[in-house]
């Protein structure tokens, strides 16, 4: 079945005629805005910068070519000392999550999965931008560290490290030095950094499995390393299935920062990645099990979770898995017994893509045009990390549709109306262009890009001058609370973003405006590479994703002639 036959119904307040009118209006009414619209070339320019943020976030012993002058070796005793026989004696390395020095495996592994996905799809674009070696280095820095956080040579494990460092200050009452209470350069940290282990953490183990499985495809030319990653991914996934539980349950430190809603979405996401990494159909069977999909659908409890529907984030990977599995249906079409769930995911993916379009009012937009995907039950701030993920999904999906149907104008049905893939790409571009400065503040939310960008980024390393003086835990507060711009520019960092009125306060203490994160920058990098370069010559790489999958037998028969009509 061709995708142009699939229709999806969206409840919309407009009449069909109005929808088309609004869509046309919105795609043509952006000409008058200044500053000038970023071009595909400027997306490549920002890509160079956005990748540098990961260099600035590195923990451990840095290489000579890290290219961030104000960063040095830090936290070289992470994990030491530890109990005999524990895999945790060496936890040096990895990435700091955001503006502080905590290493959270849950968001970090999702960030690495997103980067790997973008490399698998757009290898040629990274090569053209001369960033392929760099991004593979960025991913490997993450996966090397994840391999240290569990016994990666074993087939069965009962524990993984979920976090290094601590952030709970008990509302300011607890003054024990930790990574939120202290405002210090990571290079100066001298207090003990606790290691958090977990024994029932299905969501975390599955996300780590997804990141190692995705990276194994990126590194398939390095056979020994790729094999090690696949083995680690299988071990983690088995652990995630055997010992059920949310990694952030109870009063864990992680619950304050990255509280996971459920682990069902990670099951679908990780089993999809493991299928692509291994070609083992038992993973595809699991990913397409109707009961699993039902549990993973955040809309089962509309009052509480409906707002997450269609929003890809560190907490909800279902929409990412649906797009990935729709890729399988479009290109390989495995048929029975997977078809029922794959068709459902395909329809759902179309519905989600339609919901992003400005013709529909599923999501609010700011007056400046930024889609409000973070409107959840928590009224979450930090809109940009959700926006960049949606921009990546819309672009990669438009590339899928184009690659799957070269005969006609590619596109999708939203209710009775047909939208070309250009409308999806325009959505992605308007959102990324907003982030790069085409907004009411005329502010680029990517540090170091454009003429006007945040100067008071919530980032301890960038805000304290690197002198011979070592500031203690509390002495650093004067730098945190200083009204002066940061002494160092953290190039490429995408800050949390504006509020729902397009307002932005460049204040270091207000992390809901000025803090960058690994997850945010990973989505930004993915969206930028997808939109960069020449679309006519560089689409997605259709085959690498499927290189481990054995041929599908029997070959599906060609569709009957009538099926080619829209």
CSV table of C-alpha atoms in Angstrom, one decimal, residues 220-487:
chain,number,residue,atom,x,y,z
A,220,UNK,CA,29.5,-0.8,11.6
A,221,UNK,CA,32.9,-0.4,9.8
A,222,UNK,CA,34.7,-0.8,13.1
A,223,UNK,CA,33.6,-4.4,13.6
A,224,UNK,CA,35.1,-5.0,17.0
A,225,UNK,CA,33.6,-1.9,18.5
A,226,UNK,CA,30.2,-2.4,16.8
A,227,UNK,CA,30.0,-5.9,18.1
A,228,UNK,CA,30.8,-4.7,21.6
A,229,UNK,CA,28.0,-2.1,21.4
A,230,UNK,CA,25.5,-4.7,20.1
A,231,UNK,CA,26.4,-7.1,22.9
A,232,UNK,CA,26.0,-4.3,25.5
A,233,UNK,CA,22.7,-3.3,24.0
A,234,UNK,CA,21.3,-6.9,24.2
A,235,UNK,CA,22.5,-7.2,27.8
A,236,UNK,CA,20.9,-3.9,28.8
A,237,UNK,CA,17.7,-4.7,27.1
A,238,UNK,CA,17.4,-8.1,28.7
A,239,UNK,CA,18.0,-6.4,32.1
A,240,UNK,CA,15.3,-3.9,31.3
A,241,UNK,CA,12.8,-6.6,30.5
A,242,UNK,CA,13.7,-8.9,33.5
A,243,UNK,CA,13.7,-6.3,36.3
A,244,UNK,CA,10.8,-4.1,35.8
A,245,UNK,CA,10.6,-0.6,37.3
A,246,UNK,CA,11.1,3.1,36.6
A,247,UNK,CA,14.6,4.3,37.3
A,248,UNK,CA,13.3,7.5,38.9
A,249,UNK,CA,10.7,6.0,41.2
A,250,UNK,CA,10.7,6.9,44.9
A,251,UNK,CA,12.4,10.0,46.1
A,252,UNK,CA,15.4,9.6,43.8
A,253,UNK,CA,17.5,12.6,42.9
A,254,UNK,CA,16.8,11.9,39.2
A,255,UNK,CA,13.1,12.4,39.9
A,256,UNK,CA,13.7,16.1,40.5
A,257,UNK,CA,15.4,16.6,37.1
A,258,UNK,CA,14.5,13.8,34.7
A,259,UNK,CA,11.5,11.9,36.1
A,260,UNK,CA,10.4,9.2,33.7
A,261,UNK,CA,6.7,8.7,33.2
A,262,UNK,CA,6.8,5.1,32.1
A,263,UNK,CA,9.1,2.5,30.5
A,264,UNK,CA,6.7,1.2,27.8
A,265,UNK,CA,7.8,3.8,25.2
A,266,UNK,CA,11.4,2.9,25.8
A,267,UNK,CA,10.5,-0.8,25.2
A,268,UNK,CA,9.1,0.0,21.7
A,269,UNK,CA,12.0,2.4,20.9
A,270,UNK,CA,14.8,0.1,22.1
A,271,UNK,CA,13.4,-3.0,20.5
A,272,UNK,CA,13.1,-1.1,17.2
A,273,UNK,CA,16.8,0.0,17.4
A,274,UNK,CA,17.8,-3.6,18.4
A,275,UNK,CA,16.0,-5.0,15.3
A,276,UNK,CA,17.8,-2.6,13.0
A,277,UNK,CA,21.2,-3.3,14.7
A,278,UNK,CA,20.8,-7.1,14.7
A,279,UNK,CA,18.2,-8.1,12.1
A,280,UNK,CA,16.8,-10.5,14.7
A,281,UNK,CA,13.0,-10.5,14.1
A,282,UNK,CA,12.1,-11.3,17.7
A,283,UNK,CA,12.9,-7.6,18.4
A,284,UNK,CA,10.5,-6.5,15.6
A,285,UNK,CA,7.9,-8.9,17.0
A,286,UNK,CA,8.2,-7.2,20.4
A,287,UNK,CA,8.2,-3.7,18.9
A,288,UNK,CA,4.9,-4.4,17.0
A,289,UNK,CA,3.1,-6.2,19.8
A,290,UNK,CA,-0.2,-4.5,20.1
A,291,UNK,CA,-0.3,-4.6,23.9
A,292,UNK,CA,3.1,-2.9,24.1
A,293,UNK,CA,2.0,-0.1,21.8
A,294,UNK,CA,-1.2,0.3,23.8
A,295,UNK,CA,0.8,0.7,27.1
A,296,UNK,CA,3.2,3.1,25.4
A,297,UNK,CA,0.6,5.4,24.1
A,298,UNK,CA,0.6,8.3,26.4
A,299,UNK,CA,-3.0,9.1,25.4
A,300,UNK,CA,-4.4,6.3,27.4
A,301,UNK,CA,-5.1,8.7,30.2
A,302,UNK,CA,-6.2,11.9,28.3
A,303,UNK,CA,-6.3,14.2,31.3
A,304,UNK,CA,-2.8,13.4,32.4
A,305,UNK,CA,-0.8,12.4,29.4
A,306,UNK,CA,-2.6,13.6,26.3
A,307,UNK,CA,-0.4,16.7,26.0
A,308,UNK,CA,2.6,14.4,25.4
A,309,UNK,CA,1.0,12.8,22.4
A,310,UNK,CA,3.2,13.4,19.3
A,311,UNK,CA,5.9,15.1,21.3
A,312,UNK,CA,9.4,13.4,21.1
A,313,UNK,CA,11.4,14.1,24.2
A,314,UNK,CA,13.8,12.4,26.7
A,315,UNK,CA,10.6,11.2,28.5
A,316,UNK,CA,8.5,10.0,25.5
A,317,UNK,CA,10.1,8.1,22.6
A,318,UNK,CA,7.0,6.5,21.2
A,319,UNK,CA,6.6,9.0,18.3
A,320,UNK,CA,10.3,8.5,17.4
A,321,UNK,CA,9.7,4.7,17.3
A,322,UNK,CA,6.6,5.2,15.2
A,323,UNK,CA,8.5,7.2,12.6
A,324,UNK,CA,11.4,4.6,12.6
A,325,UNK,CA,8.9,1.7,12.1
A,326,UNK,CA,7.0,3.6,9.4
A,327,UNK,CA,10.4,3.8,7.6
A,328,UNK,CA,10.4,0.0,7.6
A,329,UNK,CA,6.8,-0.2,6.2
A,330,UNK,CA,7.6,2.4,3.5
A,331,UNK,CA,10.8,0.8,2.3
A,332,UNK,CA,10.7,-2.9,3.1
A,333,UNK,CA,7.1,-3.6,3.9
A,334,UNK,CA,7.5,-6.8,5.9
A,335,UNK,CA,3.8,-7.6,5.9
A,336,UNK,CA,2.3,-10.3,8.1
A,337,UNK,CA,2.5,-10.6,11.1
A,338,UNK,CA,3.7,-7.1,11.7
A,339,UNK,CA,1.4,-5.2,9.3
A,340,UNK,CA,-1.5,-4.4,11.6
A,341,UNK,CA,0.7,-2.6,14.1
A,342,UNK,CA,2.9,-1.0,11.4
A,343,UNK,CA,-0.2,0.3,9.6
A,344,UNK,CA,-1.5,1.7,12.9
A,345,UNK,CA,1.9,3.4,13.5
A,346,UNK,CA,2.0,4.7,10.0
A,347,UNK,CA,-1.4,6.3,10.4
A,348,UNK,CA,-0.4,7.7,13.8
A,349,UNK,CA,2.8,9.1,12.3
A,350,UNK,CA,0.8,10.9,9.6
A,351,UNK,CA,-1.6,12.3,12.2
A,352,UNK,CA,1.3,13.6,14.3
A,353,UNK,CA,2.9,15.2,11.3
A,354,UNK,CA,-0.4,16.8,10.4
A,355,UNK,CA,-0.7,18.1,14.0
A,356,UNK,CA,2.6,20.0,13.6
A,357,UNK,CA,1.3,21.9,10.5
A,358,UNK,CA,0.2,25.5,11.1
A,359,UNK,CA,-3.1,24.8,9.3
A,360,UNK,CA,-4.2,22.9,12.4
A,361,UNK,CA,-4.8,24.1,15.9
A,362,UNK,CA,-3.7,21.0,17.7
A,363,UNK,CA,-0.8,22.9,19.3
A,364,UNK,CA,-0.7,26.5,20.2
A,365,UNK,CA,1.9,28.8,18.7
A,366,UNK,CA,3.4,32.0,20.1
A,367,UNK,CA,2.6,35.2,18.3
A,368,UNK,CA,6.1,34.9,16.8
A,369,UNK,CA,5.3,31.4,15.4
A,370,UNK,CA,7.0,29.0,17.8
A,371,UNK,CA,5.1,25.8,18.2
A,372,UNK,CA,4.2,25.1,21.9
A,373,UNK,CA,4.9,21.4,22.2
A,374,UNK,CA,5.8,21.6,25.9
A,375,UNK,CA,2.3,22.3,27.1
A,376,UNK,CA,2.1,19.3,29.3
A,377,UNK,CA,0.4,18.8,32.6
A,378,UNK,CA,3.5,20.3,34.3
A,379,UNK,CA,3.4,23.4,32.1
A,380,UNK,CA,7.0,22.7,31.4
A,381,UNK,CA,9.3,25.5,30.4
A,382,UNK,CA,12.3,25.0,28.1
A,383,UNK,CA,10.3,24.8,24.8
A,384,UNK,CA,13.2,24.6,22.3
A,385,UNK,CA,14.3,21.1,23.0
A,386,UNK,CA,10.9,19.8,22.1
A,387,UNK,CA,10.7,22.0,19.0
A,388,UNK,CA,14.0,20.8,17.5
A,389,UNK,CA,13.0,17.2,17.9
A,390,UNK,CA,9.8,17.9,16.0
A,391,UNK,CA,11.7,19.8,13.3
A,392,UNK,CA,14.0,16.7,12.8
A,393,UNK,CA,11.1,14.3,12.7
A,394,UNK,CA,9.2,16.4,10.2
A,395,UNK,CA,12.2,16.7,7.9
A,396,UNK,CA,13.3,13.1,8.1
A,397,UNK,CA,9.7,12.0,7.5
A,398,UNK,CA,9.4,14.3,4.5
A,399,UNK,CA,12.6,12.6,3.1
A,400,UNK,CA,11.1,9.2,3.7
A,401,UNK,CA,8.0,10.1,1.8
A,402,UNK,CA,10.0,11.5,-1.0
A,403,UNK,CA,12.3,8.5,-1.2
A,404,UNK,CA,9.4,6.0,-1.1
A,405,UNK,CA,7.4,7.6,-3.9
A,406,UNK,CA,9.4,9.1,-6.6
A,407,UNK,CA,6.6,9.1,-9.2
A,408,UNK,CA,4.3,11.8,-7.9
A,409,UNK,CA,4.4,14.8,-5.7
A,410,UNK,CA,5.1,13.2,-2.3
A,411,UNK,CA,3.1,14.2,0.6
A,412,UNK,CA,0.4,13.1,3.1
A,413,UNK,CA,-3.3,13.4,3.7
A,414,UNK,CA,-4.6,15.3,6.7
A,415,UNK,CA,-8.3,14.6,6.7
A,416,UNK,CA,-9.6,15.3,3.2
A,417,UNK,CA,-6.6,17.5,2.2
A,418,UNK,CA,-3.3,16.6,0.6
A,419,UNK,CA,-0.2,18.4,1.8
A,420,UNK,CA,3.1,18.1,-0.1
A,421,UNK,CA,6.3,17.3,1.8
A,422,UNK,CA,7.3,20.9,1.2
A,423,UNK,CA,4.8,21.9,3.9
A,424,UNK,CA,6.5,19.6,6.4
A,425,UNK,CA,9.9,21.0,5.6
A,426,UNK,CA,8.6,24.6,5.8
A,427,UNK,CA,7.3,23.8,9.3
A,428,UNK,CA,10.8,22.6,10.3
A,429,UNK,CA,12.5,25.6,8.7
A,430,UNK,CA,10.2,28.2,10.3
A,431,UNK,CA,10.9,26.6,13.7
A,432,UNK,CA,14.7,26.4,13.3
A,433,UNK,CA,14.8,29.9,11.8
A,434,UNK,CA,12.9,31.2,14.8
A,435,UNK,CA,15.6,29.7,17.0
A,436,UNK,CA,18.3,31.2,14.9
A,437,UNK,CA,17.0,34.7,15.2
A,438,UNK,CA,13.8,35.2,13.2
A,439,UNK,CA,11.7,35.9,16.3
A,440,UNK,CA,10.2,39.0,18.0
A,441,UNK,CA,13.4,39.4,20.2
A,442,UNK,CA,15.6,39.2,17.1
A,443,UNK,CA,17.7,36.9,19.4
A,444,UNK,CA,19.6,33.9,18.3
A,445,UNK,CA,19.0,31.2,20.9
A,446,UNK,CA,22.2,29.4,19.7
A,447,UNK,CA,25.2,31.0,21.5
A,448,UNK,CA,27.8,32.4,19.2
A,449,UNK,CA,25.6,32.5,16.1
A,450,UNK,CA,24.3,35.8,14.8
A,451,UNK,CA,24.8,39.3,16.2
A,452,UNK,CA,22.6,39.0,19.2
A,453,UNK,CA,22.6,35.9,21.4
A,454,UNK,CA,22.5,35.1,25.2
A,455,UNK,CA,25.6,36.3,27.1
A,456,UNK,CA,24.6,35.1,30.6
A,457,UNK,CA,24.2,31.4,29.9
A,458,UNK,CA,23.4,29.3,33.0
A,459,UNK,CA,26.7,27.3,32.8
A,460,UNK,CA,29.2,27.1,35.7
A,461,UNK,CA,32.2,26.4,33.5
A,462,UNK,CA,31.6,29.3,31.1
A,463,UNK,CA,30.8,31.8,33.9
A,464,UNK,CA,33.9,31.5,36.1
A,465,UNK,CA,37.2,32.9,34.8
A,466,UNK,CA,39.9,30.3,34.5
A,467,UNK,CA,42.6,31.8,36.7
A,468,UNK,CA,45.2,30.5,39.1
A,469,UNK,CA,42.5,31.1,41.8
A,470,UNK,CA,40.4,28.1,42.7
A,471,UNK,CA,37.0,29.2,44.0
A,472,UNK,CA,35.4,27.1,46.6
A,473,UNK,CA,31.8,25.8,46.5
A,474,UNK,CA,30.3,29.0,47.9
A,475,UNK,CA,32.8,31.5,46.5
A,476,UNK,CA,31.6,30.5,43.1
A,477,UNK,CA,28.1,32.0,43.9
A,478,UNK,CA,29.4,35.5,43.2
A,479,UNK,CA,30.0,34.4,39.5
A,480,UNK,CA,26.6,32.7,39.4
A,481,UNK,CA,24.9,35.8,40.6
A,482,UNK,CA,27.1,38.4,38.8
A,483,UNK,CA,25.3,40.6,36.3
A,484,UNK,CA,28.2,40.6,34.0
A,485,UNK,CA,28.3,38.5,30.8
A,486,UNK,CA,30.1,35.1,31.0
A,487,UNK,CA,33.8,35.4,30.5
